[in-house]
Amino acid sequence: MLNDIELTDLRQQFPVLSQQVNDHPLIYLDNAATSQKPLCVLEAINTYYRDINANVHRASHALSAQATSAYENARDICAQFINANSSKEIIWTRGTTEAINLIANCLTTSIQAGDEIIISTLEHHANIVPWQMLAQRTGAILKVIPLLPSTDIDIQAYKQLLSDKTKLVAVSHVSNAIGTVNPIEEIITLAKQTGAKVLIDGAQAIAHWQVDVQALGCDFYVFSGHKMYGPTGIGVLWGKEEALNQLPPWQGGGEMIKTVSFAQTTYNELPFKFEAGTPNIAGAISLARAMTFLTSYDRQVLAAHEAELLAYTTAQLENMPRIKIIGAPHHRAGGVSFIMDDAHNSDVGMLLDLQGIAVRTGHHCAQPLMQSLNLSGTIRVSLAIYNTKAEIDFFIKALNELQDLL
Ligand SMILES: Cc1ncc(COP(=O)(O)O)c(C=O)c1O
């Protein structure tokens, strides 16, 4: 766990945290929605626009060369960050949602009617709807892995769903709505035995521990910059070179082509084949800065800090008679969801906000999960490296007081 001095130093790098909200110090517990940004990331955005703004890969002038070099250097940093085999495997996207849509669209021609795509009950809408749309386009069938009462994925049921018809398995590394960590190593190994491709939605994992895509053995791993201390509007599709090369391009335009004539167009190589148009240059550069920011710490210490804080939060919530925690998975990360008996989630959220405490209420873009749990929504507390035990104490005290009010 981080000691007090380290934590104070770390918090000072996030200027937004020192503000007052509703006359209280901000306690930001909505990190699964988006995390705050450290000064070095803000500076990286500023420096790019102030000093080297130019379009990439196109011009022969000095600024463009500098912008291109910073942009491609960011790709190298990202490749190292997730241990990709090559920078060619890093495709910049707008975020997790766009990365999943990219793959779903590119698979249109290789999926046949009757092929099967497996997802889980725990998925965010971003890892459901693109597959439904792919199924509608192709006649493929979407199969859903059910959950055990603990909210862990039912691996026995998953084994039964897998067959030689399975073409793709797409599951989240960590559930954004209730924090369940999925046994993705096992999920990937089993899928590979049937020859299916595997996409892992890493949106809620990437900020919390080191991800090694080669060790995982999946085909695609996707995540968003803004949930890991980077800016909005940038994210990553990592794909095995071989798997990416098998796909046709998605969007057409500049950058993704080698030659264009009215008679015929030939396409660029990886990664540019999937990056049509002017990219989010400042986004890529500053996301890479968020990655170097994270790796400047011992990531195991950061992970231990978050895990301890999450265990502390969960234990406090368990002691409150009117609070029901949702799920009891083998491994929970990032956050915990709960409801308060006889109280509306949104009332709890609003009253906490009056004390400067930011939590998320609602279905968390996981309506099928909520339906399976027979809930309309939950209250979710989600943590980041800068959260403190004192913040959790304040939150729990406020929640206790609310119980008497509502
Ligand atoms: C598990 C998961 N997948 C996908 C997404 C979509 O991410 P984005 O909106 O950044 O594209 C989110 C966002 O909350 C998420 O938590």
CSV table of C-alpha atoms and ligand atoms in Angstrom, one decimal:
chain,number,residue,atom,x,y,z
A,1,MET,CA,0.0,0.0,0.0
A,2,LEU,CA,1.2,3.6,-0.6
A,3,ASN,CA,2.3,5.4,2.5
A,4,ASP,CA,0.9,8.8,3.4
A,5,ILE,CA,3.7,10.7,1.9
A,6,GLU,CA,3.5,8.8,-1.4
A,7,LEU,CA,-0.2,9.2,-1.5
A,8,THR,CA,-0.1,13.0,-0.8
A,9,ASP,CA,2.5,13.4,-3.5
A,10,LEU,CA,0.5,11.3,-6.0
A,11,ARG,CA,-2.7,13.3,-5.2
A,12,GLN,CA,-0.9,16.6,-5.8
A,13,GLN,CA,-0.4,15.5,-9.4
A,14,PHE,CA,-4.2,15.5,-9.9
A,15,PRO,CA,-5.3,19.2,-9.6
A,16,VAL,CA,-9.0,18.4,-9.9
A,17,LEU,CA,-8.9,16.6,-6.6
A,18,SER,CA,-8.2,19.6,-4.6
A,19,GLN,CA,-11.4,21.4,-5.4
A,20,GLN,CA,-14.5,21.9,-3.3
A,21,VAL,CA,-17.9,20.5,-4.5
A,22,ASN,CA,-21.0,21.7,-2.8
A,23,ASP,CA,-18.8,23.3,-0.1
A,24,HIS,CA,-17.0,20.0,0.6
A,25,PRO,CA,-13.7,18.6,-0.5
A,26,LEU,CA,-14.3,16.5,-3.7
A,27,ILE,CA,-14.3,12.8,-3.0
A,28,TYR,CA,-14.2,11.3,-6.5
A,29,LEU,CA,-15.4,7.7,-6.4
A,30,ASP,CA,-16.6,7.4,-10.1
A,31,ASN,CA,-13.3,6.3,-11.6
A,32,ALA,CA,-14.9,3.4,-13.6
A,33,ALA,CA,-16.8,6.0,-15.6
A,34,THR,CA,-13.6,8.1,-16.1
A,35,SER,CA,-10.5,8.7,-14.1
A,36,GLN,CA,-8.9,12.1,-13.3
A,37,LYS,CA,-5.8,13.2,-15.3
A,38,PRO,CA,-2.4,13.9,-13.8
A,39,LEU,CA,-0.5,17.2,-14.6
A,40,CYS,CA,1.9,15.4,-16.9
A,41,VAL,CA,-1.0,14.3,-19.1
A,42,LEU,CA,-2.4,17.8,-19.2
A,43,GLU,CA,1.0,19.1,-20.0
A,44,ALA,CA,1.5,16.6,-22.8
A,45,ILE,CA,-1.7,17.8,-24.5
A,46,ASN,CA,-0.7,21.4,-24.1
A,47,THR,CA,2.8,20.9,-25.3
A,48,TYR,CA,1.7,19.1,-28.4
A,49,TYR,CA,-0.6,21.9,-29.5
A,50,ARG,CA,1.7,24.7,-28.3
A,51,ASP,CA,5.0,23.4,-29.7
A,52,ILE,CA,4.6,20.8,-32.4
A,53,ASN,CA,1.1,20.8,-33.8
A,54,ALA,CA,1.1,19.5,-37.4
A,55,ASN,CA,-0.5,16.7,-39.2
A,56,VAL,CA,1.3,13.3,-39.1
A,57,HIS,CA,2.9,11.2,-41.8
A,58,ARG,CA,2.1,13.7,-44.6
A,59,ALA,CA,4.4,16.7,-44.9
A,60,SER,CA,8.1,17.0,-45.3
A,61,HIS,CA,8.4,19.9,-42.9
A,62,ALA,CA,10.0,19.9,-39.5
A,63,LEU,CA,6.9,20.3,-37.4
A,64,SER,CA,5.2,17.4,-39.1
A,65,ALA,CA,8.3,15.3,-38.6
A,66,GLN,CA,8.2,16.1,-34.9
A,67,ALA,CA,4.5,15.4,-34.6
A,68,THR,CA,4.9,12.1,-36.5
A,69,SER,CA,7.8,11.1,-34.3
A,70,ALA,CA,5.9,11.9,-31.1
A,71,TYR,CA,2.8,10.1,-32.4
A,72,GLU,CA,4.7,6.9,-33.4
A,73,ASN,CA,6.8,7.0,-30.2
A,74,ALA,CA,3.5,6.9,-28.4
A,75,ARG,CA,2.6,3.8,-30.3
A,76,ASP,CA,5.9,2.2,-29.2
A,77,ILE,CA,5.2,3.1,-25.6
A,78,CYS,CA,1.8,1.6,-25.8
A,79,ALA,CA,3.2,-1.6,-27.3
A,80,GLN,CA,5.6,-1.9,-24.4
A,81,PHE,CA,2.9,-1.0,-21.9
A,82,ILE,CA,0.9,-4.1,-22.8
A,83,ASN,CA,3.8,-6.2,-24.0
A,84,ALA,CA,2.6,-6.3,-27.6
A,85,ASN,CA,4.9,-8.2,-30.0
A,86,SER,CA,5.1,-5.2,-32.3
A,87,SER,CA,4.0,-1.6,-32.5
A,88,LYS,CA,2.1,-2.6,-35.7
A,89,GLU,CA,-0.3,-4.3,-33.5
A,90,ILE,CA,-1.4,-1.1,-31.8
A,91,ILE,CA,-4.4,0.6,-33.5
A,92,TRP,CA,-5.5,3.9,-32.1
A,93,THR,CA,-9.2,4.2,-31.8
A,94,ARG,CA,-11.6,6.7,-30.1
A,95,GLY,CA,-12.0,4.2,-27.2
A,96,THR,CA,-13.2,0.7,-26.3
A,97,THR,CA,-16.5,1.2,-28.0
A,98,GLU,CA,-14.9,2.1,-31.3
A,99,ALA,CA,-12.4,-0.7,-31.1
A,100,ILE,CA,-15.1,-3.3,-30.6
A,101,ASN,CA,-17.2,-1.8,-33.4
A,102,LEU,CA,-14.1,-1.9,-35.6
A,103,ILE,CA,-13.7,-5.7,-35.1
A,104,ALA,CA,-17.4,-6.4,-35.3
A,105,ASN,CA,-17.6,-4.6,-38.7
A,106,CYS,CA,-14.4,-6.1,-40.1
A,107,LEU,CA,-15.7,-9.6,-39.2
A,108,THR,CA,-18.8,-9.1,-41.4
A,109,THR,CA,-17.4,-10.9,-44.4
A,110,SER,CA,-15.9,-13.8,-42.5
A,111,ILE,CA,-19.0,-14.7,-40.3
A,112,GLN,CA,-21.6,-16.9,-41.9
A,113,ALA,CA,-25.2,-17.5,-41.0
A,114,GLY,CA,-25.4,-20.0,-38.1
A,115,ASP,CA,-21.9,-19.2,-36.8
A,116,GLU,CA,-21.9,-18.4,-33.1
A,117,ILE,CA,-20.6,-15.5,-31.0
A,118,ILE,CA,-20.3,-15.9,-27.3
A,119,ILE,CA,-20.5,-13.0,-24.8
A,120,SER,CA,-21.3,-13.0,-21.1
A,121,THR,CA,-24.1,-11.7,-19.0
A,122,LEU,CA,-21.7,-9.2,-17.4
A,123,GLU,CA,-21.0,-7.2,-20.5
A,124,HIS,CA,-21.2,-3.4,-21.0
A,125,HIS,CA,-23.5,-2.4,-23.8
A,126,ALA,CA,-20.4,-1.7,-25.9
A,127,ASN,CA,-19.6,-5.4,-25.8
A,128,ILE,CA,-23.1,-6.5,-26.6
A,129,VAL,CA,-24.7,-4.2,-29.2
A,130,PRO,CA,-21.9,-4.4,-31.9
A,131,TRP,CA,-22.2,-8.2,-31.8
A,132,GLN,CA,-26.0,-8.0,-32.0
A,133,MET,CA,-25.6,-5.8,-35.1
A,134,LEU,CA,-23.0,-8.2,-36.6
A,135,ALA,CA,-25.4,-11.1,-35.9
A,136,GLN,CA,-28.2,-9.2,-37.7
A,137,ARG,CA,-26.0,-8.5,-40.7
A,138,THR,CA,-24.8,-12.0,-41.0
A,139,GLY,CA,-27.3,-14.4,-39.5
A,140,ALA,CA,-24.9,-15.4,-36.8
A,141,ILE,CA,-26.2,-16.4,-33.4
A,142,LEU,CA,-25.3,-14.6,-30.1
A,143,LYS,CA,-24.9,-16.9,-27.1
A,144,VAL,CA,-24.7,-15.6,-23.6
A,145,ILE,CA,-22.8,-17.2,-20.7
A,146,PRO,CA,-24.9,-17.1,-17.6
A,147,LEU,CA,-23.7,-16.2,-14.1
A,148,LEU,CA,-23.5,-18.2,-10.9
A,149,PRO,CA,-25.3,-16.7,-7.9
A,150,SER,CA,-21.9,-15.3,-6.9
A,151,THR,CA,-21.9,-13.3,-10.1
A,152,ASP,CA,-18.9,-15.2,-11.4
A,153,ILE,CA,-19.1,-16.5,-14.9
A,154,ASP,CA,-20.5,-20.0,-15.1
A,155,ILE,CA,-17.5,-21.8,-16.6
A,156,GLN,CA,-19.4,-25.1,-16.9
A,157,ALA,CA,-22.1,-23.4,-18.9
A,158,TYR,CA,-19.5,-21.7,-21.0
A,159,LYS,CA,-17.9,-25.0,-21.9
A,160,GLN,CA,-21.3,-26.3,-23.1
A,161,LEU,CA,-21.8,-23.2,-25.3
A,162,LEU,CA,-18.5,-23.7,-27.0
A,163,SER,CA,-18.5,-25.7,-30.2
A,164,ASP,CA,-16.9,-25.7,-33.6
A,165,LYS,CA,-19.6,-23.2,-34.6
A,166,THR,CA,-18.1,-20.7,-32.2
A,167,LYS,CA,-16.2,-18.1,-34.2
A,168,LEU,CA,-15.7,-15.4,-31.5
A,169,VAL,CA,-15.7,-15.1,-27.7
A,170,ALA,CA,-15.9,-11.5,-26.5
A,171,VAL,CA,-15.8,-11.0,-22.7
A,172,SER,CA,-14.8,-8.3,-20.3
A,173,HIS,CA,-11.7,-8.6,-18.1
A,174,VAL,CA,-13.5,-6.8,-15.3
A,175,SER,CA,-17.2,-6.0,-15.0
A,176,ASN,CA,-17.7,-2.2,-14.9
A,177,ALA,CA,-21.1,-2.6,-13.1
A,178,ILE,CA,-20.2,-4.9,-10.2
A,179,GLY,CA,-16.4,-5.4,-10.3
A,180,THR,CA,-16.4,-9.1,-11.0
A,181,VAL,CA,-13.0,-10.2,-12.4
A,182,ASN,CA,-13.4,-12.8,-15.0
A,183,PRO,CA,-11.1,-15.8,-15.3
A,184,ILE,CA,-10.0,-14.7,-18.8
A,185,GLU,CA,-7.0,-17.0,-19.0
A,186,GLU,CA,-9.3,-20.0,-18.7
A,187,ILE,CA,-11.9,-18.4,-21.0
A,188,ILE,CA,-9.2,-17.8,-23.6
A,189,THR,CA,-7.7,-21.3,-23.3
A,190,LEU,CA,-11.1,-23.0,-23.7
A,191,ALA,CA,-12.0,-20.8,-26.7
A,192,LYS,CA,-8.7,-21.6,-28.4
A,193,GLN,CA,-9.4,-25.3,-28.1
A,194,THR,CA,-12.3,-24.8,-30.5
A,195,GLY,CA,-10.4,-22.4,-32.8
A,196,ALA,CA,-12.5,-19.4,-31.9
A,197,LYS,CA,-11.0,-15.9,-31.9
A,198,VAL,CA,-11.1,-14.1,-28.5
A,199,LEU,CA,-11.6,-10.4,-27.8
A,200,ILE,CA,-11.1,-9.1,-24.3
A,201,ASP,CA,-12.7,-5.8,-23.3
A,202,GLY,CA,-10.1,-4.5,-20.9
A,203,ALA,CA,-11.7,-1.1,-20.2
A,204,GLN,CA,-12.0,-1.8,-16.5
A,205,ALA,CA,-8.8,-3.7,-16.0
A,206,ILE,CA,-6.1,-1.7,-17.7
A,207,ALA,CA,-5.8,1.0,-15.0
A,208,HIS,CA,-5.6,-1.5,-12.2
A,209,TRP,CA,-2.8,-3.9,-13.1
A,210,GLN,CA,-0.2,-4.7,-15.7
A,211,VAL,CA,-1.7,-6.4,-18.7
A,212,ASP,CA,0.5,-8.7,-20.9
A,213,VAL,CA,-1.4,-9.4,-24.1
A,214,GLN,CA,1.1,-12.0,-25.3
A,215,ALA,CA,0.8,-14.0,-22.0
A,216,LEU,CA,-3.0,-13.9,-22.2
A,217,GLY,CA,-3.0,-15.4,-25.7
A,218,CYS,CA,-6.2,-13.6,-26.9
A,219,ASP,CA,-6.5,-12.2,-30.4
A,220,PHE,CA,-7.8,-8.7,-29.5
A,221,TYR,CA,-7.5,-6.6,-26.3
A,222,VAL,CA,-9.3,-3.2,-26.2
A,223,PHE,CA,-9.3,-0.3,-23.8
A,224,SER,CA,-10.0,3.4,-23.4
A,225,GLY,CA,-7.5,6.0,-22.5
A,226,HIS,CA,-9.8,8.1,-20.3
A,227,LYS,CA,-10.2,5.3,-17.8
A,228,MET,CA,-6.5,5.0,-17.2
A,229,TYR,CA,-5.6,8.6,-16.5
A,230,GLY,CA,-5.4,9.6,-20.1
A,231,PRO,CA,-7.7,11.9,-22.1
A,232,THR,CA,-11.1,11.1,-23.7
A,233,GLY,CA,-11.4,10.4,-27.4
A,234,ILE,CA,-8.5,8.0,-27.6
A,235,GLY,CA,-8.2,4.2,-27.0
A,236,VAL,CA,-6.5,1.2,-28.2
A,237,LEU,CA,-7.3,-1.9,-30.2
A,238,TRP,CA,-4.5,-4.3,-29.8
A,239,GLY,CA,-4.7,-7.3,-32.1
A,240,LYS,CA,-2.3,-10.1,-33.0
A,241,GLU,CA,-0.6,-9.2,-36.2
A,242,GLU,CA,-1.9,-12.3,-37.9
A,243,ALA,CA,-5.5,-11.7,-36.7
A,244,LEU,CA,-5.4,-8.1,-37.8
A,245,ASN,CA,-4.0,-9.0,-41.2
A,246,GLN,CA,-6.9,-11.4,-41.8
A,247,LEU,CA,-9.3,-8.5,-41.5
A,248,PRO,CA,-10.4,-6.1,-44.3
A,249,PRO,CA,-10.1,-2.4,-43.6
A,250,TRP,CA,-13.1,-0.7,-41.8
A,251,GLN,CA,-13.2,3.0,-42.6
A,252,GLY,CA,-11.9,4.3,-45.9
A,253,GLY,CA,-10.1,7.6,-46.4
A,254,GLY,CA,-6.6,9.1,-46.2
A,255,GLU,CA,-3.8,7.2,-44.4
A,256,MET,CA,-5.3,3.8,-44.7
A,257,ILE,CA,-4.4,3.5,-48.4
A,258,LYS,CA,-1.3,2.7,-50.4
A,259,THR,CA,-2.5,3.8,-53.8
A,260,VAL,CA,-5.9,5.1,-55.0
A,261,SER,CA,-7.2,5.3,-58.5
A,262,PHE,CA,-10.8,5.3,-59.8
A,263,ALA,CA,-10.2,1.8,-61.1
A,264,GLN,CA,-8.6,0.3,-57.9
A,265,THR,CA,-7.4,1.2,-54.4
A,266,THR,CA,-4.8,-0.7,-52.5
A,267,TYR,CA,-4.6,-0.6,-48.7
A,268,ASN,CA,-1.9,0.4,-46.4
A,269,GLU,CA,-0.2,-2.0,-44.0
A,270,LEU,CA,-0.7,-2.3,-40.2
A,271,PRO,CA,-1.4,-0.3,-38.2
A,272,PHE,CA,-2.4,2.4,-40.8
A,273,LYS,CA,-4.8,0.2,-42.6
A,274,PHE,CA,-7.2,0.7,-39.7
A,275,GLU,CA,-6.5,4.4,-39.1
A,276,ALA,CA,-8.4,6.3,-41.8
A,277,GLY,CA,-8.2,10.1,-41.6
A,278,THR,CA,-6.3,12.5,-39.3
A,279,PRO,CA,-5.9,10.7,-36.0
A,280,ASN,CA,-6.2,12.1,-32.5
A,281,ILE,CA,-2.5,13.0,-32.3
A,282,ALA,CA,-2.6,14.8,-29.0
A,283,GLY,CA,-4.7,12.0,-27.6
A,284,ALA,CA,-2.2,9.3,-28.5
A,285,ILE,CA,0.8,11.3,-27.2
A,286,SER,CA,-0.9,12.2,-23.9
A,287,LEU,CA,-2.3,8.6,-23.4
A,288,ALA,CA,1.3,7.4,-23.8
A,289,ARG,CA,2.2,9.9,-21.1
A,290,ALA,CA,-0.4,8.4,-18.8
A,291,MET,CA,1.2,5.0,-19.5
A,292,THR,CA,4.7,6.3,-18.6
A,293,PHE,CA,3.2,8.0,-15.5
A,294,LEU,CA,1.8,4.6,-14.4
A,295,THR,CA,5.0,2.7,-15.1
A,296,SER,CA,7.0,5.3,-13.1
A,297,TYR,CA,5.4,3.6,-10.1
A,298,ASP,CA,5.7,0.1,-8.8
A,299,ARG,CA,2.5,-1.1,-10.3
A,300,GLN,CA,2.2,-3.9,-7.8
A,301,VAL,CA,2.2,-1.3,-5.0
A,302,LEU,CA,-0.5,0.7,-6.8
A,303,ALA,CA,-2.6,-2.5,-7.3
A,304,ALA,CA,-2.1,-3.4,-3.6
A,305,HIS,CA,-3.2,0.1,-2.6
A,306,GLU,CA,-6.4,-0.2,-4.6
A,307,ALA,CA,-7.1,-3.8,-3.5
A,308,GLU,CA,-6.7,-2.9,0.2
A,309,LEU,CA,-9.0,0.1,-0.2
A,310,LEU,CA,-11.6,-1.9,-2.0
A,311,ALA,CA,-11.5,-4.6,0.6
A,312,TYR,CA,-11.8,-1.9,3.3
A,313,THR,CA,-14.8,-0.2,1.5
A,314,THR,CA,-16.5,-3.6,1.0
A,315,ALA,CA,-16.1,-4.6,4.6
A,316,GLN,CA,-17.6,-1.3,5.8
A,317,LEU,CA,-20.5,-1.6,3.5
A,318,GLU,CA,-21.1,-5.2,4.6
A,319,ASN,CA,-21.5,-3.9,8.2
A,320,MET,CA,-24.4,-1.6,7.3
A,321,PRO,CA,-27.8,-3.2,7.8
A,322,ARG,CA,-29.7,-1.5,5.0
A,323,ILE,CA,-26.9,-2.0,2.4
A,324,LYS,CA,-26.9,-5.0,0.2
A,325,ILE,CA,-23.7,-5.5,-1.8
A,326,ILE,CA,-24.3,-6.9,-5.3
A,327,GLY,CA,-22.4,-10.1,-6.0
A,328,ALA,CA,-19.8,-12.0,-4.1
A,329,PRO,CA,-17.3,-12.9,-6.8
A,330,HIS,CA,-14.1,-14.8,-6.3
A,331,HIS,CA,-12.2,-11.7,-7.3
A,332,ARG,CA,-13.5,-8.2,-7.4
A,333,ALA,CA,-11.5,-5.2,-8.7
A,334,GLY,CA,-12.0,-1.5,-9.2
A,335,GLY,CA,-15.2,-1.0,-7.5
A,336,VAL,CA,-18.2,-2.4,-5.6
A,337,SER,CA,-21.9,-2.0,-6.3
A,338,PHE,CA,-24.7,-1.9,-3.7
A,339,ILE,CA,-28.3,-0.9,-3.1
A,340,MET,CA,-29.9,0.6,0.0
A,341,ASP,CA,-33.1,-1.0,1.2
A,342,ASP,CA,-36.2,1.1,0.7
A,343,ALA,CA,-34.2,3.9,-1.0
A,344,HIS,CA,-33.9,5.0,-4.6
A,345,ASN,CA,-30.3,4.7,-5.9
A,346,SER,CA,-30.6,8.2,-7.5
A,347,ASP,CA,-31.6,9.8,-4.2
A,348,VAL,CA,-28.6,8.2,-2.5
A,349,GLY,CA,-26.4,9.5,-5.3
A,350,MET,CA,-27.8,13.0,-5.1
A,351,LEU,CA,-27.5,13.3,-1.3
A,352,LEU,CA,-23.9,12.0,-1.4
A,353,ASP,CA,-23.2,14.6,-4.1
A,354,LEU,CA,-24.4,17.3,-1.7
A,355,GLN,CA,-21.5,16.3,0.5
A,356,GLY,CA,-19.0,16.4,-2.4
A,357,ILE,CA,-19.0,12.6,-3.0
A,358,ALA,CA,-19.2,11.5,-6.6
A,359,VAL,CA,-20.6,8.0,-7.1
A,360,ARG,CA,-22.4,6.5,-10.0
A,361,THR,CA,-26.0,5.3,-9.9
A,362,GLY,CA,-28.1,3.5,-12.5
A,363,HIS,CA,-27.7,0.6,-14.8
A,364,HIS,CA,-24.0,1.3,-15.7
A,365,CYS,CA,-24.6,0.5,-19.4
A,366,ALA,CA,-25.2,-3.1,-18.4
A,367,GLN,CA,-29.0,-3.4,-18.6
A,368,PRO,CA,-29.0,-7.2,-19.4
A,369,LEU,CA,-26.9,-7.7,-16.3
A,370,MET,CA,-29.3,-5.7,-14.2
A,371,GLN,CA,-32.2,-7.7,-15.6
A,372,SER,CA,-30.5,-10.9,-14.7
A,373,LEU,CA,-30.0,-9.6,-11.1
A,374,ASN,CA,-33.6,-8.4,-11.0
A,375,LEU,CA,-32.4,-4.8,-10.3
A,376,SER,CA,-33.2,-1.5,-12.0
A,377,GLY,CA,-29.7,-0.3,-11.0
A,378,THR,CA,-27.2,0.1,-8.3
A,379,ILE,CA,-25.0,2.6,-6.6
A,380,ARG,CA,-21.4,2.1,-7.6
A,381,VAL,CA,-18.2,3.2,-5.8
A,382,SER,CA,-15.2,2.9,-8.0
A,383,LEU,CA,-11.6,3.5,-7.0
A,384,ALA,CA,-8.4,4.8,-8.4
A,385,ILE,CA,-4.8,5.0,-7.2
A,386,TYR,CA,-5.3,8.4,-5.6
A,387,ASN,CA,-8.3,7.5,-3.3
A,388,THR,CA,-7.6,7.4,0.4
A,389,LYS,CA,-8.9,5.6,3.4
A,390,ALA,CA,-10.0,8.9,4.9
A,391,GLU,CA,-12.2,9.5,1.8
A,392,ILE,CA,-13.8,6.1,2.3
A,393,ASP,CA,-14.4,6.9,6.0
A,394,PHE,CA,-16.1,10.1,5.0
A,395,PHE,CA,-18.2,8.4,2.4
A,396,ILE,CA,-19.3,5.6,4.8
A,397,LYS,CA,-20.1,8.2,7.5
A,398,ALA,CA,-22.2,10.1,5.0
A,399,LEU,CA,-23.9,6.9,3.9
A,400,ASN,CA,-24.7,6.0,7.5
A,401,GLU,CA,-26.3,9.4,8.0
A,402,LEU,CA,-28.3,9.0,4.8
A,403,GLN,CA,-29.8,5.7,6.1
A,404,ASP,CA,-31.6,7.8,8.8
A,405,LEU,CA,-32.8,10.3,6.3
A,406,LEU,CA,-34.2,8.1,3.6
B,1,LIG,C1,-16.3,-2.7,-19.5
B,1,LIG,C2,-16.5,-1.5,-20.4
B,1,LIG,N1,-16.5,-1.7,-21.7
B,1,LIG,C3,-16.7,-0.7,-22.6
B,1,LIG,C4,-16.8,0.5,-22.1
B,1,LIG,C5,-17.0,1.6,-23.1
B,1,LIG,O1,-15.9,2.5,-23.0
B,1,LIG,P1,-15.9,3.9,-23.8
B,1,LIG,O2,-17.1,4.6,-23.5
B,1,LIG,O3,-14.7,4.6,-23.3
B,1,LIG,O4,-15.7,3.5,-25.3
B,1,LIG,C6,-16.9,0.8,-20.8
B,1,LIG,C7,-17.1,2.2,-20.2
B,1,LIG,O5,-17.6,2.3,-19.2
B,1,LIG,C8,-16.7,-0.3,-19.9
B,1,LIG,O6,-16.7,-0.1,-18.6
